[in-house]
Short mmCIF file of C-alpha atoms and ligand atoms in Angstrom, two decimals:
data_model
loop_
_atom_site.label_atom_id
_atom_site.label_comp_id
_atom_site.label_asym_id
_atom_site.label_seq_id
_atom_site.Cartn_x
_atom_site.Cartn_y
_atom_site.Cartn_z
CA MET L 1 328.20 104.00 151.67
CA GLY L 2 330.32 105.38 148.90
CA LYS L 3 328.57 108.24 146.56
CA LYS L 4 328.81 108.76 142.86
CA ILE L 5 329.42 112.54 142.34
CA LEU L 6 328.78 113.91 138.91
CA MET L 7 330.66 117.12 138.11
CA ALA L 8 328.85 118.40 134.84
CA THR L 9 331.05 121.08 133.72
CA GLU L 10 330.09 122.18 129.93
CA LYS L 11 333.16 124.97 130.86
CA PRO L 12 335.87 122.92 132.94
CA PHE L 13 337.77 124.09 136.20
CA ALA L 14 340.98 124.31 136.07
CA LYS L 15 342.97 121.17 136.77
CA VAL L 16 344.66 122.06 139.77
CA ALA L 17 340.58 122.73 141.10
CA VAL L 18 339.20 119.19 139.71
CA GLN L 19 342.46 117.51 141.56
CA GLY L 20 341.74 119.15 144.90
CA ILE L 21 337.96 118.05 143.93
CA GLN L 22 339.30 114.65 143.40
CA ASP L 23 340.80 114.46 146.82
CA ILE L 24 337.69 115.41 148.78
CA PHE L 25 335.81 112.73 147.20
CA LYS L 26 338.70 110.00 147.61
CA LYS L 27 339.48 110.69 150.82
CA ALA L 28 335.15 110.34 151.94
CA GLY L 29 335.31 107.36 149.39
CA TYR L 30 332.78 108.90 146.70
CA GLU L 31 333.36 108.17 143.34
CA LEU L 32 333.73 111.47 141.28
CA VAL L 33 332.64 111.04 137.71
CA PRO L 34 333.63 114.29 135.60
CA LEU L 35 331.65 115.05 132.53
CA GLU L 36 333.64 118.09 131.10
CA ASN L 37 332.98 120.25 127.93
CA TYR L 38 329.89 118.36 127.06
CA LYS L 39 327.98 119.73 124.10
CA ALA L 40 324.50 117.82 124.42
CA LYS L 41 322.09 118.16 126.84
CA GLU L 42 321.67 114.07 126.68
CA ASP L 43 324.94 113.08 127.81
CA LEU L 44 324.07 115.27 131.09
CA LEU L 45 320.63 113.12 131.26
CA LYS L 46 322.48 110.11 130.50
CA ALA L 47 325.67 111.11 133.06
CA VAL L 48 323.21 112.30 135.95
CA ALA L 49 321.00 108.87 135.80
CA ASP L 50 322.86 107.27 138.69
CA ALA L 51 324.45 109.94 140.04
CA ASP L 52 323.75 110.34 144.16
CA GLY L 53 325.17 114.35 144.04
CA MET L 54 326.18 116.84 141.21
CA ILE L 55 328.74 119.58 141.10
CA ILE L 56 327.47 121.96 138.42
CA ARG L 57 328.66 125.69 137.26
CA SER L 58 326.13 127.60 134.57
CA ASP L 59 325.20 124.33 133.38
CA ILE L 60 321.64 123.74 132.94
CA ALA L 61 319.61 121.88 135.69
CA ASP L 62 316.10 121.99 135.33
CA GLU L 63 313.13 119.62 135.55
CA ALA L 64 314.45 117.23 133.11
CA VAL L 65 317.71 116.67 134.66
CA LEU L 66 316.81 116.47 138.09
CA ASN L 67 314.25 113.85 137.34
CA ALA L 68 316.82 111.96 135.41
CA GLY L 69 318.91 111.35 138.50
CA ALA L 70 316.58 109.06 139.88
CA LYS L 71 319.10 108.85 143.11
CA LEU L 72 320.15 112.51 143.42
CA LYS L 73 320.08 113.92 146.63
CA ILE L 74 322.14 117.33 146.01
CA VAL L 75 322.72 119.79 143.49
CA VAL L 76 325.80 122.45 144.36
CA ARG L 77 326.26 125.09 141.68
CA ALA L 78 330.17 125.99 142.29
CA GLY L 79 329.92 129.65 142.18
CA ALA L 80 326.72 132.67 143.00
CA GLY L 81 324.32 132.81 140.21
CA TYR L 82 321.52 129.33 140.63
CA ASP L 83 319.22 130.98 138.37
CA ASN L 84 319.98 127.72 135.75
CA ILE L 85 318.59 125.44 138.98
CA ASP L 86 315.02 125.04 139.14
CA LEU L 87 314.35 125.03 141.99
CA LYS L 88 310.84 124.33 142.38
CA ALA L 89 311.58 120.74 140.73
CA ALA L 90 314.53 120.10 142.90
CA THR L 91 311.93 120.83 146.34
CA ALA L 92 309.36 118.31 144.30
CA ARG L 93 312.05 116.05 143.91
CA GLY L 94 313.48 115.91 147.74
CA ILE L 95 316.78 117.50 146.17
CA VAL L 96 318.54 119.79 147.97
CA ALA L 97 320.00 122.85 145.83
CA MET L 98 322.74 124.98 147.16
CA ASN L 99 325.85 127.56 145.93
CA THR L 100 328.86 128.35 147.07
CA PRO L 101 328.21 132.28 148.10
CA GLY L 102 331.49 134.60 147.76
CA GLN L 103 334.08 131.92 146.61
CA ASN L 104 334.51 133.32 142.92
CA SER L 105 333.66 136.90 143.94
CA ASN L 106 337.26 138.19 143.68
CA ALA L 107 337.83 136.77 139.50
CA VAL L 108 334.16 138.79 138.77
CA ALA L 109 335.47 141.69 140.52
CA GLU L 110 338.69 141.56 138.52
CA LEU L 111 337.21 141.26 135.44
CA VAL L 112 335.35 144.56 135.92
CA PHE L 113 338.32 146.36 135.31
CA ALA L 114 340.00 144.29 132.44
CA LEU L 115 336.26 145.61 130.54
CA MET L 116 336.35 149.10 132.32
CA LEU L 117 340.35 149.37 131.00
CA TYR L 118 339.87 148.05 127.38
CA LEU L 119 336.60 150.48 126.91
CA ALA L 120 338.19 153.57 128.73
CA ARG L 121 341.28 152.67 126.52
CA GLY L 122 339.07 153.22 123.66
CA ALA L 123 339.30 149.35 122.37
CA PHE L 124 343.39 149.31 122.53
CA SER L 125 342.63 151.26 118.81
CA GLY L 126 345.57 153.79 119.27
CA LYS L 127 343.13 156.22 119.57
CA SER L 128 343.65 158.49 122.88
CA GLY L 129 341.55 157.08 125.78
CA SER L 130 340.87 158.40 129.18
CA GLU L 131 341.93 157.26 132.89
CA LEU L 132 340.05 155.65 135.96
CA ARG L 133 341.43 158.06 138.33
CA GLY L 134 338.59 160.26 139.22
CA LYS L 135 335.92 158.81 137.84
CA LYS L 136 332.53 157.94 139.47
CA LEU L 137 331.76 154.57 139.60
CA GLY L 138 328.33 153.23 140.29
CA LEU L 139 327.45 149.65 141.29
CA GLN L 140 324.13 147.88 141.05
CA ALA L 141 323.90 146.01 144.24
CA TYR L 142 326.44 145.86 147.35
CA GLY L 143 326.55 141.74 147.81
CA ALA L 144 330.13 139.59 147.45
CA VAL L 145 331.42 140.93 144.30
CA GLY L 146 330.48 144.93 144.64
CA ARG L 147 332.61 144.20 148.49
CA CYS L 148 335.29 143.11 146.16
CA VAL L 149 335.31 145.91 143.59
CA THR L 150 335.33 148.47 145.99
CA PRO L 151 338.84 148.25 147.47
CA ILE L 152 340.50 147.97 143.42
CA ALA L 153 338.21 150.83 142.37
CA LYS L 154 339.75 152.53 145.23
CA GLY L 155 343.35 151.67 144.13
CA PHE L 156 342.91 153.34 140.65
CA GLY L 157 341.57 156.88 142.57
CA MET L 158 337.63 155.94 141.80
CA GLU L 159 334.85 157.09 143.99
CA VAL L 160 332.61 154.74 144.68
CA LEU L 161 328.79 155.11 145.33
CA ALA L 162 326.42 151.60 145.26
CA PHE L 163 322.41 150.88 145.55
CA ASP L 164 321.17 148.08 147.66
CA PRO L 165 317.76 148.24 148.94
CA PHE L 166 319.07 144.76 151.09
CA VAL L 167 322.46 146.09 152.24
CA PRO L 168 322.63 149.08 155.02
CA ALA L 169 323.81 152.09 154.36
CA GLU L 170 326.39 151.92 157.50
CA ALA L 171 327.75 148.95 155.83
CA MET L 172 329.00 150.80 152.67
CA LYS L 173 330.19 153.26 154.45
CA LYS L 174 332.21 151.48 156.22
CA ASP L 175 333.92 150.75 153.43
CA GLY L 176 334.46 153.83 152.01
CA VAL L 177 331.19 153.50 149.57
CA VAL L 178 328.54 155.99 149.44
CA PRO L 179 325.24 154.80 149.39
CA ALA L 180 322.77 155.92 146.41
CA ALA L 181 319.24 156.44 147.07
CA SER L 182 318.18 155.04 144.74
CA LEU L 183 319.06 153.43 140.97
CA ASP L 184 318.17 156.90 138.88
CA GLU L 185 321.40 157.94 141.55
CA ILE L 186 323.63 155.68 140.43
CA TYR L 187 322.58 155.58 136.22
CA GLY L 188 322.46 159.33 136.50
CA SER L 189 325.32 160.41 138.35
CA CYS L 190 328.23 157.98 137.70
CA ASP L 191 331.02 157.39 134.91
CA TYR L 192 330.98 153.91 134.83
CA VAL L 193 327.79 151.79 136.23
CA SER L 194 328.68 147.95 137.04
CA ILE L 195 325.86 145.59 137.41
CA HIS L 196 325.89 142.59 140.41
CA ILE L 197 322.28 141.73 140.32
CA PRO L 198 321.37 138.45 140.45
CA LYS L 199 319.03 137.11 137.83
CA THR L 200 315.63 136.62 139.19
CA LYS L 201 311.67 137.10 138.41
CA GLU L 202 311.94 140.32 139.12
CA THR L 203 315.38 141.68 138.09
CA ALA L 204 314.93 139.89 134.66
CA ASN L 205 314.75 142.98 132.12
CA SER L 206 314.41 145.75 134.34
CA ILE L 207 316.99 147.90 133.14
CA ASN L 208 315.49 149.41 131.00
CA PHE L 209 315.31 152.77 128.39
CA ALA L 210 314.45 154.75 131.19
CA LEU L 211 316.85 154.21 132.96
CA LEU L 212 320.09 153.83 130.66
CA SER L 213 319.09 156.59 129.08
CA ARG L 214 320.07 158.11 132.31
CA MET L 215 323.53 157.77 131.84
CA LYS L 216 325.91 160.58 132.04
CA LYS L 217 327.55 161.51 128.21
CA ASN L 218 330.67 159.24 127.72
CA ALA L 219 329.23 156.99 130.35
CA VAL L 220 330.00 152.91 130.65
CA LEU L 221 327.69 150.20 131.55
CA ILE L 222 329.73 147.26 132.67
CA ASN L 223 327.49 143.53 133.29
CA THR L 224 329.92 140.71 135.07
CA ALA L 225 326.31 140.01 136.50
CA ARG L 226 323.56 137.88 133.30
CA ALA L 227 322.68 139.22 130.40
CA GLU L 228 318.55 138.64 131.41
CA VAL L 229 318.87 141.52 133.75
CA ILE L 230 319.21 144.23 130.62
CA ASP L 231 316.22 144.40 128.53
CA GLU L 232 317.57 143.73 125.05
CA PRO L 233 315.53 146.17 123.00
CA SER L 234 316.40 149.21 125.15
CA LEU L 235 320.52 148.25 125.02
CA LEU L 236 320.01 148.09 121.29
CA LYS L 237 317.75 151.75 121.29
CA MET L 238 320.76 153.07 123.73
CA PHE L 239 323.35 151.93 121.46
CA ALA L 240 321.58 153.40 118.31
CA GLU L 241 320.40 156.88 120.30
CA ARG L 242 323.49 157.96 122.07
CA PRO L 243 326.60 157.38 120.11
CA ASP L 244 328.39 157.94 123.25
CA PHE L 245 327.13 154.82 125.15
CA ARG L 246 329.39 152.01 125.49
CA TYR L 247 329.14 148.45 127.22
CA GLY L 248 331.10 145.75 128.63
CA ALA L 249 329.94 142.15 129.79
CA ASP L 250 331.28 138.82 129.99
CA VAL L 251 327.53 138.13 129.75
CA ALA L 252 327.32 138.69 126.07
CA PRO L 253 323.19 139.41 124.87
CA VAL L 254 321.21 137.96 122.58
CA CYS L 255 321.81 140.65 120.10
CA ALA L 256 325.78 140.77 119.89
CA ALA L 257 326.13 140.16 116.58
CA GLU L 258 323.81 142.95 115.81
CA ILE L 259 325.68 145.16 118.27
CA GLN L 260 329.00 143.94 116.66
CA GLU L 261 327.94 144.56 113.23
CA LYS L 262 326.84 148.27 113.57
CA TYR L 263 328.76 149.56 116.92
CA ALA L 264 332.43 149.06 116.45
CA GLY L 265 334.81 150.24 119.13
CA ARG L 266 331.61 150.52 121.25
CA PHE L 267 331.45 147.16 123.16
CA VAL L 268 333.67 144.41 124.88
CA PHE L 269 332.18 141.35 125.22
CA THR L 270 333.93 137.69 125.87
CA ALA L 271 333.45 134.51 123.87
CA LYS L 272 332.61 132.81 126.96
CA LYS L 273 331.03 133.97 130.23
CA MET L 274 334.63 134.04 131.95
CA GLY L 275 334.31 136.37 135.23
CA ALA L 276 334.93 133.26 137.21
CA GLN L 277 337.32 131.65 135.13
CA THR L 278 340.42 131.66 137.27
CA GLU L 279 342.49 128.65 138.60
CA GLU L 280 341.99 131.04 142.06
CA ALA L 281 337.94 130.75 141.74
CA ASN L 282 337.71 126.90 140.24
CA VAL L 283 339.75 125.96 143.33
CA ASN L 284 337.70 128.25 145.60
CA ALA L 285 334.39 127.19 144.17
CA GLY L 286 334.79 124.08 143.19
CA LEU L 287 336.15 122.56 146.41
CA ALA L 288 333.67 123.90 148.35
CA ALA L 289 331.46 122.67 146.60
CA ALA L 290 333.08 119.43 147.28
CA ARG L 291 333.25 119.87 150.99
CA GLN L 292 329.42 120.69 151.30
CA ILE L 293 328.52 117.80 149.39
CA VAL L 294 330.42 115.55 152.05
CA ALA L 295 329.18 117.71 154.87
CA PHE L 296 325.52 117.13 153.80
CA PHE L 297 325.98 113.47 153.36
CA GLU L 298 328.14 112.65 156.43
CA LYS L 299 326.25 114.79 159.02
CA GLY L 300 323.11 116.10 157.31
CA ASP L 301 324.63 120.21 156.78
CA LYS L 302 322.17 122.04 154.74
CA THR L 303 323.99 125.58 155.05
CA PHE L 304 323.81 127.03 151.86
CA GLN L 305 320.80 125.77 150.85
CA VAL L 306 318.67 128.23 148.37
CA ASN L 307 315.75 126.13 148.04
CA GLN L 308 312.97 125.18 150.33
C1 3PG A 1 328.62 132.90 139.17
O1 3PG A 1 327.17 132.73 139.35
O2 3PG A 1 329.27 132.01 140.21
C2 3PG A 1 329.43 133.15 138.13
O3 3PG A 1 328.15 133.42 136.91
C3 3PG A 1 330.00 132.32 137.76
O4 3PG A 1 329.44 131.22 136.39
P1 3PG A 1 330.45 130.42 135.76
O5 3PG A 1 330.73 129.35 137.08
O6 3PG A 1 329.74 129.41 134.94
O7 3PG A 1 331.77 130.74 135.61
#
């Protein structure tokens, strides 16, 4: 029987991706209901009411949203991080939650270099800046994004270190990455530190002043992961106590206005989270999400399920 699939994207996919998603569902005999650019949660609550499945990006699928979807069987987060889905509530309702790992990683990796270059070149102010070549880049986690960052960094002539307790040293070495023994080593020895950890109970606020204050003189911190993994009072303390410290993120902190007011030239924040906002990433993640939904309904395929 034809299914109704809601695509709730406060930050819409590129047109070409929407077309591709539409084609996949059309072929399966499903109806795609787009809810793009919505501003109020009520709109999402209303739209999910008669949906069998749902595609989201960073859109919040909390208990209220999941409960409002009386027929909902599956939610696919078209992207990597699924901290926006209440997994417990999904499980309680018997809803399968999935992500599409790796599909938007290259886009995020490329943005890391946009942020690094902007800060390396003095926020394009005309002042003399510095080059990436010969600098040390430390990756906090070596997952899909870290693996995309590495060859680009090497193209720039950077040395790459990574710390990831879940990835064997041999796998890093194969990519020409130096495995670091600790996070302290990454923060203490690198010219650039790029964060690639997910937001979990354990990682939230885990990047604190004790760690940040280890950073080398003139070191730059890049965050294309989640704002919440950095403890904001610690971030503000770093800006205040270390005039050499610079920070670039596409996940602006809650305290962005204070940083903007006091520390001009030492930060860059994008207006929206835009690491994954490319046509290519939208196509990769969006179409993967659509295919996963069809495979789930037609074959019971639960690959990429992230809840129990
Ligand atoms: C992800 O977790 O995949 C990224 O943060 C991308 O998020 P977005 O789909 O909201 O751009």
